[in-house]
């Protein structure tokens, strides 16, 4: 089925109802199933569904044709790398789970089979063959339209140039990903079929197609459906294999059901496929969050961070926090100016939540430097000792020496402030650093208490 126009014709994945049987060099036959998938980027299919369709078709195909327009561009390679990764993840998930005990037994039997019809392939690549079909190619150097061999040499040179290793890390990773997924990568170029073909009223008249296009199409069909090998070469089209073993028709049907079910069940666990805009916006917002939090931390670290020495009253710290928050949001707005507004607001909310948590930490650090903090630990025993001393002095001064009660009370009070005295001596000997800090806090507290009225009077 085909038609002209801007509306898509294929939706999802379509398979021709009847297989084609072609001979193999060993004398047996291989069944060819033709599969067509919708275009990867239309206006109605999500990126996630596109990735699933491409991944599933990659899993099922022994020979996959990637149709691109005019040239192989970098975004074509990036899309292939991304979507083939979804297929690889599903393949590895199936590898771990195992299809069934029966499938394992068949695999063990296949390993024992030494027949010539079994083609062993490397288990390093999950998929077999991907071929770029470049349509409307305009850059053949060969002027002789009958010299198809020279054109094929140009195709091979072009593919080698496109897939050659690059110095830039992102370009290199894209090519490494593709090479790790496919056993073989190919390329074929088709010229424009002629302007008569692209009109809506075209009804399939072959005579109206450009001769060079027909010649290339004939050669391409010979290449794709080569199941015997030409001049002793390895056949270009072979059966679907899984873990190096060729599948029968029944096994392929089982795998189709298994893979389709697997995409349905574990598809939610795949990383979300994002558009370039979404990915760029997400990265930009993440950078904005990091920049704003860093700006806040830089200001607050100078005021109340781990290396700060001075204690600040709560209202002063709140003012510093508000100023630092303002600077942090300015830093956020300077970076987060790209992409969806809702995503930017969500990132801004994350900044505010992170700032609130960091403020609690800074407030705790500042409270730890409060010069009055912990004074009650020492003041209470000292207060008890002073009261005991005063009461003993009053008792000694006011009571008669012959009074047994007065002497007993005096002795008890004397014991109390002596116990406190020795307690303070013991604490002072074991915690000299804390005592030094306490004295420093006392000085700071005295300055704070005496400077505040003077400052207020001055103001």
Coordinates of C-alpha atoms in Angstrom, one line a residue:
X1 CA 0.0 0.0 0.0
X2 CA 1.3 3.4 -0.9
X3 CA 0.1 6.9 -1.7
X4 CA 1.4 10.4 -2.3
X5 CA 0.8 13.4 0.0
X6 CA 2.0 14.7 3.3
X7 CA 0.0 12.4 5.5
X8 CA 1.7 9.3 6.9
X9 CA 0.8 5.9 5.3
X10 CA 2.3 3.4 7.7
X11 CA 1.4 3.4 11.4
X12 CA 3.3 1.2 13.8
X13 CA 4.8 -1.9 12.3
X14 CA 3.5 -3.8 9.3
X15 CA 4.6 -7.2 8.0
X16 CA 3.8 -8.7 4.6
X17 CA 1.4 -11.6 5.1
X18 CA 3.3 -14.0 2.9
X19 CA 7.0 -15.0 3.2
X20 CA 9.4 -15.1 0.2
X21 CA 11.6 -18.2 0.0
X22 CA 15.0 -17.8 -1.5
X23 CA 17.7 -20.4 -2.0
X24 CA 20.9 -20.5 0.1
X25 CA 24.4 -21.7 -0.9
X26 CA 24.0 -24.9 1.1
X27 CA 21.0 -25.9 -0.9
X28 CA 18.2 -25.2 1.6
X29 CA 15.9 -22.1 1.6
X30 CA 15.5 -19.1 3.9
X31 CA 12.1 -17.4 4.4
X32 CA 12.1 -13.6 4.0
X33 CA 9.6 -11.6 5.9
X34 CA 9.2 -7.9 4.8
X35 CA 8.5 -5.5 7.6
X36 CA 7.7 -1.8 7.3
X37 CA 7.7 0.7 10.2
X38 CA 6.3 4.2 10.4
X39 CA 8.7 7.1 10.1
X40 CA 10.6 7.9 13.3
X41 CA 9.6 11.5 13.7
X42 CA 6.0 12.5 12.7
X43 CA 3.7 14.9 14.5
X44 CA 1.6 12.3 16.2
X45 CA 3.9 9.8 17.8
X46 CA 5.8 10.4 21.1
X47 CA 9.5 10.0 21.3
X48 CA 9.1 7.1 23.7
X49 CA 6.8 5.2 21.3
X50 CA 9.1 5.9 18.5
X51 CA 12.0 4.4 20.5
X52 CA 9.9 1.3 21.3
X53 CA 9.0 0.8 17.6
X54 CA 12.6 1.2 16.5
X55 CA 13.9 -1.0 19.3
X56 CA 11.3 -3.8 18.6
X57 CA 12.0 -3.7 14.9
X58 CA 15.8 -3.9 15.6
X59 CA 15.3 -7.0 17.8
X60 CA 13.2 -8.8 15.1
X61 CA 15.3 -8.0 12.1
X62 CA 18.4 -9.6 10.6
X63 CA 18.7 -6.9 8.0
X64 CA 17.4 -3.4 9.0
X65 CA 17.3 -0.5 6.6
X66 CA 17.4 3.0 8.0
X67 CA 15.9 5.4 5.5
X68 CA 17.5 8.9 5.6
X69 CA 17.1 12.0 3.4
X70 CA 19.9 13.3 1.1
X71 CA 22.8 12.5 3.5
X72 CA 23.7 10.8 6.8
X73 CA 23.7 13.6 9.3
X74 CA 24.9 13.6 12.9
X75 CA 21.4 13.6 14.3
X76 CA 20.6 10.5 12.3
X77 CA 23.5 8.8 14.1
X78 CA 22.5 10.1 17.5
X79 CA 18.9 8.8 17.0
X80 CA 20.2 5.4 15.9
X81 CA 22.5 5.2 18.9
X82 CA 19.7 6.2 21.3
X83 CA 17.0 3.9 19.9
X84 CA 19.2 0.9 19.3
X85 CA 20.1 1.2 23.0
X86 CA 16.5 0.6 23.9
X87 CA 16.6 -2.6 21.8
X88 CA 19.9 -3.6 23.5
X89 CA 18.4 -3.1 26.9
X90 CA 15.4 -5.3 26.0
X91 CA 17.7 -7.9 24.5
X92 CA 19.8 -8.0 27.7
X93 CA 16.7 -8.2 29.9
X94 CA 15.6 -11.2 27.8
X95 CA 19.0 -12.7 28.1
X96 CA 18.9 -12.5 31.9
X97 CA 15.4 -13.8 32.2
X98 CA 15.7 -16.5 29.6
X99 CA 12.9 -17.3 27.3
X100 CA 12.1 -20.9 28.5
X101 CA 13.6 -24.2 29.4
X102 CA 12.6 -25.5 25.9
X103 CA 14.6 -22.6 24.3
X104 CA 17.6 -23.5 26.4
X105 CA 17.4 -27.2 25.4
X106 CA 17.2 -26.2 21.7
X107 CA 20.3 -24.0 22.2
X108 CA 22.2 -26.8 23.7
X109 CA 21.2 -29.1 20.9
X110 CA 22.3 -26.5 18.4
X111 CA 25.7 -26.3 19.9
X112 CA 26.1 -30.0 19.3
X113 CA 25.0 -29.7 15.7
X114 CA 28.0 -29.4 13.4
X115 CA 26.0 -29.2 10.2
X116 CA 27.2 -26.8 7.5
X117 CA 23.9 -25.0 7.5
X118 CA 24.5 -23.4 10.8
X119 CA 26.3 -20.1 10.5
X120 CA 28.2 -19.1 13.7
X121 CA 28.4 -15.4 14.5
X122 CA 30.0 -13.4 17.2
X123 CA 28.0 -13.0 20.4
X124 CA 29.6 -9.5 21.1
X125 CA 26.8 -7.6 19.1
X126 CA 23.2 -8.0 20.0
X127 CA 22.0 -7.1 16.4
X128 CA 23.0 -8.2 13.0
X129 CA 23.0 -5.6 10.2
X130 CA 22.0 -2.0 9.8
X131 CA 22.1 -0.3 6.4
X132 CA 21.6 3.4 5.7
X133 CA 19.5 3.9 2.6
X134 CA 20.2 7.5 1.6
X135 CA 17.5 8.8 -0.8
X136 CA 17.7 11.7 -3.2
X137 CA 21.5 11.6 -3.2
X138 CA 22.9 14.3 -5.5
X139 CA 26.7 14.0 -5.1
X140 CA 28.0 11.1 -7.2
X141 CA 31.3 12.0 -8.8
X142 CA 30.9 9.3 -11.4
X143 CA 29.4 10.8 -14.6
X144 CA 28.8 7.4 -16.3
X145 CA 25.4 6.4 -15.1
X146 CA 26.0 2.8 -16.1
X147 CA 29.1 2.6 -13.8
X148 CA 27.2 1.3 -10.7
X149 CA 30.4 -0.3 -9.4
X150 CA 32.1 3.1 -9.1
X151 CA 29.1 4.5 -7.4
X152 CA 29.1 1.7 -4.9
X153 CA 32.8 2.5 -4.2
X154 CA 31.8 6.0 -3.5
X155 CA 29.1 4.8 -1.1
X156 CA 31.6 2.7 0.8
X157 CA 34.0 5.6 1.1
X158 CA 31.2 7.9 2.3
X159 CA 30.2 5.5 5.0
X160 CA 33.8 5.1 6.1
X161 CA 34.0 8.9 6.4
X162 CA 30.8 9.2 8.3
X163 CA 31.6 6.4 10.8
X164 CA 35.3 7.2 11.2
X165 CA 36.4 7.9 14.8
X166 CA 36.2 11.5 16.0
X167 CA 38.2 13.3 18.5
X168 CA 35.2 15.0 20.2
X169 CA 33.9 12.8 23.0
X170 CA 30.2 13.0 22.2
X171 CA 30.8 12.2 18.5
X172 CA 33.1 9.3 19.5
X173 CA 30.6 7.9 21.9
X174 CA 27.8 7.9 19.3
X175 CA 29.9 5.9 16.9
X176 CA 31.1 3.5 19.6
X177 CA 27.5 2.9 20.6
X178 CA 26.4 2.0 17.0
X179 CA 29.5 -0.2 16.4
X180 CA 28.9 -2.1 19.7
X181 CA 25.2 -2.8 18.8
X182 CA 25.5 -4.1 15.2
X183 CA 27.7 -6.7 13.6
X184 CA 27.7 -4.9 10.3
X185 CA 26.9 -1.4 9.1
X186 CA 26.2 -0.7 5.4
X187 CA 25.2 2.2 3.2
X188 CA 23.5 2.6 -0.2
X189 CA 22.5 5.7 -2.0
X190 CA 19.5 6.3 -4.3
X191 CA 19.2 9.3 -6.6
X192 CA 15.9 11.2 -7.0
X193 CA 13.3 9.2 -8.8
X194 CA 12.1 12.2 -10.9
X195 CA 9.7 15.0 -10.3
X196 CA 6.9 13.1 -12.0
X197 CA 6.9 10.5 -9.2
X198 CA 6.4 12.9 -6.3
X199 CA 3.1 14.3 -7.7
X200 CA -0.1 13.2 -6.1
X201 CA -1.6 12.2 -9.4
X202 CA 1.3 9.7 -10.1
X203 CA -0.2 6.2 -10.5
X204 CA 2.8 4.0 -10.6
X205 CA 3.9 4.2 -14.2
X206 CA 7.5 2.8 -14.2
X207 CA 8.4 4.5 -17.5
X208 CA 8.2 7.9 -15.8
X209 CA 10.9 7.0 -13.2
X210 CA 14.4 8.3 -13.9
X211 CA 16.6 5.5 -15.5
X212 CA 19.5 6.0 -13.0
X213 CA 17.1 5.5 -10.2
X214 CA 15.8 2.3 -11.7
X215 CA 19.4 1.0 -12.2
X216 CA 20.3 1.7 -8.6
X217 CA 17.1 0.2 -7.4
X218 CA 17.8 -3.0 -9.4
X219 CA 21.3 -3.2 -7.9
X220 CA 20.0 -2.5 -4.4
X221 CA 17.5 -5.3 -4.6
X222 CA 20.2 -7.7 -5.8
X223 CA 22.3 -6.6 -2.8
X224 CA 19.5 -6.9 -0.2
X225 CA 18.2 -10.2 -1.3
X226 CA 21.6 -11.8 -1.8
X227 CA 21.2 -15.1 0.1
X228 CA 23.8 -17.2 -1.7
X229 CA 26.8 -14.9 -1.9
X230 CA 28.3 -13.5 -5.1
X231 CA 31.8 -14.7 -6.2
X232 CA 32.2 -16.8 -3.1
X233 CA 31.5 -13.9 -0.7
X234 CA 29.4 -14.1 2.4
X235 CA 25.6 -13.7 1.7
X236 CA 24.4 -10.3 2.6
X237 CA 21.0 -11.5 3.8
X238 CA 20.8 -14.3 6.3
X239 CA 18.3 -15.7 8.8
X240 CA 17.6 -14.0 12.1
X241 CA 19.9 -15.3 14.8
X242 CA 19.8 -15.1 18.6
X243 CA 22.9 -15.8 20.6
X244 CA 24.6 -17.0 17.4
X245 CA 21.9 -19.6 16.5
X246 CA 19.6 -19.3 13.5
X247 CA 15.9 -19.3 14.3
X248 CA 13.2 -21.4 12.8
X249 CA 9.8 -19.9 11.8
X250 CA 8.2 -21.3 15.0
X251 CA 11.0 -19.9 17.2
X252 CA 10.8 -16.5 15.5
X253 CA 7.0 -16.4 16.3
X254 CA 7.8 -17.1 20.0
X255 CA 10.4 -14.4 20.1
X256 CA 8.1 -11.9 18.5
X257 CA 5.5 -12.5 21.3
X258 CA 8.2 -12.5 23.9
X259 CA 9.8 -9.3 22.8
X260 CA 6.4 -7.5 22.4
X261 CA 5.3 -8.6 25.9
X262 CA 8.7 -7.6 27.3
X263 CA 8.4 -4.0 25.9
X264 CA 4.9 -3.8 27.4
X265 CA 5.9 -5.1 30.8
X266 CA 9.3 -3.5 31.4
X267 CA 9.0 -0.5 29.1
X268 CA 8.2 1.7 32.2
X269 CA 11.6 0.9 33.6
X270 CA 13.4 2.1 30.5
X271 CA 14.9 5.6 30.7
X272 CA 12.5 8.2 29.3
X273 CA 13.2 9.0 25.7
X274 CA 13.5 12.8 25.5
X275 CA 13.5 15.3 22.6
X276 CA 16.5 17.4 22.1
X277 CA 14.6 20.4 23.5
X278 CA 13.6 18.4 26.6
X279 CA 17.1 17.1 27.2
X280 CA 18.7 20.5 26.7
X281 CA 16.2 22.2 28.9
X282 CA 16.6 19.6 31.6
X283 CA 20.4 20.0 31.6
X284 CA 20.1 23.8 31.6
X285 CA 17.7 23.8 34.6
X286 CA 20.0 21.4 36.5
X287 CA 22.9 23.8 35.9
X288 CA 20.8 26.7 37.1
X289 CA 19.9 24.9 40.3
X290 CA 23.6 24.1 40.9
X291 CA 24.6 27.7 40.2
X292 CA 22.0 29.2 42.5
X293 CA 22.6 26.9 45.4
X294 CA 26.3 27.5 45.1
X295 CA 25.7 31.3 45.1
X296 CA 23.6 31.0 48.3
X297 CA 26.2 28.7 50.0
X298 CA 29.1 31.1 49.1
X299 CA 27.4 34.0 50.9
X300 CA 26.2 32.1 53.9
X301 CA 29.5 30.2 54.4
X302 CA 31.2 33.6 54.9
X303 CA 28.5 34.5 57.5
X304 CA 27.8 31.3 59.4
X305 CA 29.7 28.5 57.7
X306 CA 32.0 26.0 59.4
X307 CA 34.9 28.4 59.1
X308 CA 33.1 31.4 60.5
X309 CA 34.0 32.5 64.1
X310 CA 31.5 35.2 65.1
X311 CA 28.0 34.6 66.4
X312 CA 25.1 36.5 64.8
X313 CA 21.8 37.2 66.4
X314 CA 18.8 35.5 64.9
X315 CA 17.4 38.6 63.2
X316 CA 20.8 39.4 61.7
X317 CA 21.1 35.9 60.4
X318 CA 17.6 36.0 58.9
X319 CA 18.6 39.2 57.0
X320 CA 21.7 37.6 55.6
X321 CA 19.6 34.5 54.6
X322 CA 17.1 36.7 52.8
X323 CA 19.9 38.6 50.9
X324 CA 21.7 35.3 50.0
X325 CA 18.3 33.8 48.8
X326 CA 17.8 36.9 46.6
X327 CA 21.2 36.6 45.0
X328 CA 20.7 32.8 44.5
X329 CA 17.4 33.4 42.7
X330 CA 19.1 36.0 40.5
X331 CA 21.7 33.5 39.6
X332 CA 19.0 30.9 38.8
X333 CA 17.1 33.3 36.6
X334 CA 20.3 34.2 34.7
X335 CA 20.7 30.6 33.6
X336 CA 17.2 29.1 33.6
X337 CA 15.9 30.9 30.6
X338 CA 15.4 28.1 28.1
X339 CA 12.7 25.6 27.7
X340 CA 9.3 24.8 29.3
X341 CA 8.1 27.4 31.8
X342 CA 6.6 24.7 34.1
X343 CA 9.9 22.8 34.2
X344 CA 11.7 26.0 35.1
X345 CA 9.2 26.8 37.9
X346 CA 9.7 23.2 39.2
X347 CA 13.4 23.7 39.3
X348 CA 13.0 27.1 41.0
X349 CA 11.0 25.2 43.7
X350 CA 13.8 22.7 44.1
X351 CA 16.2 25.7 44.7
X352 CA 13.9 27.1 47.4
X353 CA 13.7 23.7 49.1
X354 CA 17.4 23.2 49.0
X355 CA 18.0 26.7 50.4
X356 CA 15.6 26.1 53.2
X357 CA 17.4 22.9 54.2
X358 CA 20.8 24.7 54.0
X359 CA 19.5 27.5 56.1
X360 CA 18.7 25.1 58.9
X361 CA 22.3 23.8 58.8
X362 CA 23.7 27.4 58.9
X363 CA 21.4 28.3 61.7
X364 CA 22.5 25.3 63.7
X365 CA 26.2 26.2 63.1
X366 CA 25.5 29.8 64.2
X367 CA 23.7 28.6 67.4
X368 CA 26.7 26.5 68.2
X369 CA 28.8 29.7 68.4
X370 CA 26.4 31.4 70.8
X371 CA 28.6 32.7 73.7
X372 CA 25.8 32.1 76.2
X373 CA 25.3 28.5 75.1
X374 CA 26.2 26.0 77.8
X375 CA 26.6 28.6 80.6
X376 CA 23.9 26.9 82.6
X377 CA 26.2 23.8 83.0
X378 CA 28.7 25.9 85.0
X379 CA 26.4 28.6 86.5
X380 CA 24.1 26.3 88.4
X381 CA 26.9 24.6 90.4
X382 CA 28.6 28.0 91.0
X383 CA 25.2 29.5 92.1
X384 CA 24.7 26.6 94.6
X385 CA 28.3 27.1 95.9
X386 CA 27.8 30.8 96.4
X387 CA 24.4 30.3 98.2
X388 CA 25.9 27.7 100.4
X389 CA 28.9 29.9 101.3
X390 CA 26.6 32.9 102.1
X391 CA 24.2 30.7 104.2
X392 CA 27.2 29.3 106.1
X393 CA 28.5 32.8 106.8
X394 CA 25.1 33.9 108.1
X395 CA 24.8 30.8 110.2
X396 CA 28.3 31.2 111.7
X397 CA 27.6 34.9 112.4
X398 CA 24.1 34.6 113.9
X399 CA 24.2 31.3 115.8
X400 CA 25.9 30.6 119.1
X401 CA 28.9 28.4 119.2
X402 CA 27.3 26.0 121.6
X403 CA 24.3 25.3 119.3
X404 CA 24.6 21.8 117.9
X405 CA 22.1 22.6 115.1
X406 CA 24.1 25.6 113.9
X407 CA 27.3 23.7 113.8
X408 CA 25.7 20.8 111.8
X409 CA 24.2 23.3 109.3
X410 CA 27.5 25.1 108.9
X411 CA 29.3 21.8 108.3
X412 CA 26.7 20.7 105.7
X413 CA 26.9 24.0 103.8
X414 CA 30.7 23.9 103.9
X415 CA 30.7 20.4 102.4
X416 CA 28.3 21.5 99.7
X417 CA 30.5 24.4 98.4
X418 CA 33.7 22.4 98.8
X419 CA 32.2 19.6 96.7
X420 CA 31.3 22.1 94.1
X421 CA 34.7 23.6 94.3
X422 CA 36.5 20.2 93.7
X423 CA 33.9 19.4 91.0
X424 CA 34.9 22.6 89.1
X425 CA 38.6 21.8 89.6
X426 CA 38.2 18.3 88.2
X427 CA 36.1 19.6 85.3
X428 CA 38.7 22.3 84.6
X429 CA 41.6 19.8 84.6
X430 CA 39.9 17.4 82.2
X431 CA 38.2 20.0 79.9
X432 CA 40.7 22.8 79.8
X433 CA 39.9 23.6 76.1
X434 CA 36.2 23.8 76.9
X435 CA 37.0 26.1 79.8
X436 CA 39.1 28.3 77.6
X437 CA 36.3 28.4 75.1
X438 CA 33.9 29.2 77.9
X439 CA 36.1 32.2 79.0
X440 CA 36.1 33.4 75.4
X441 CA 32.4 33.1 75.3
X442 CA 32.1 35.0 78.5
X443 CA 34.2 37.9 77.0
X444 CA 32.1 37.7 73.8
X445 CA 28.9 37.7 75.8
X446 CA 30.1 40.7 77.9
X447 CA 30.9 42.6 74.7
X448 CA 27.6 41.7 73.2
X449 CA 25.6 42.8 76.3
X450 CA 27.6 46.1 76.8
X451 CA 27.9 47.0 73.1
X452 CA 24.2 46.6 72.3
X453 CA 22.9 49.5 74.5
X454 CA 25.7 51.7 73.4
X455 CA 25.0 51.0 69.7
X456 CA 21.3 51.6 70.2
X457 CA 22.1 54.9 72.0
X458 CA 24.4 55.9 69.2
X459 CA 21.8 55.1 66.5

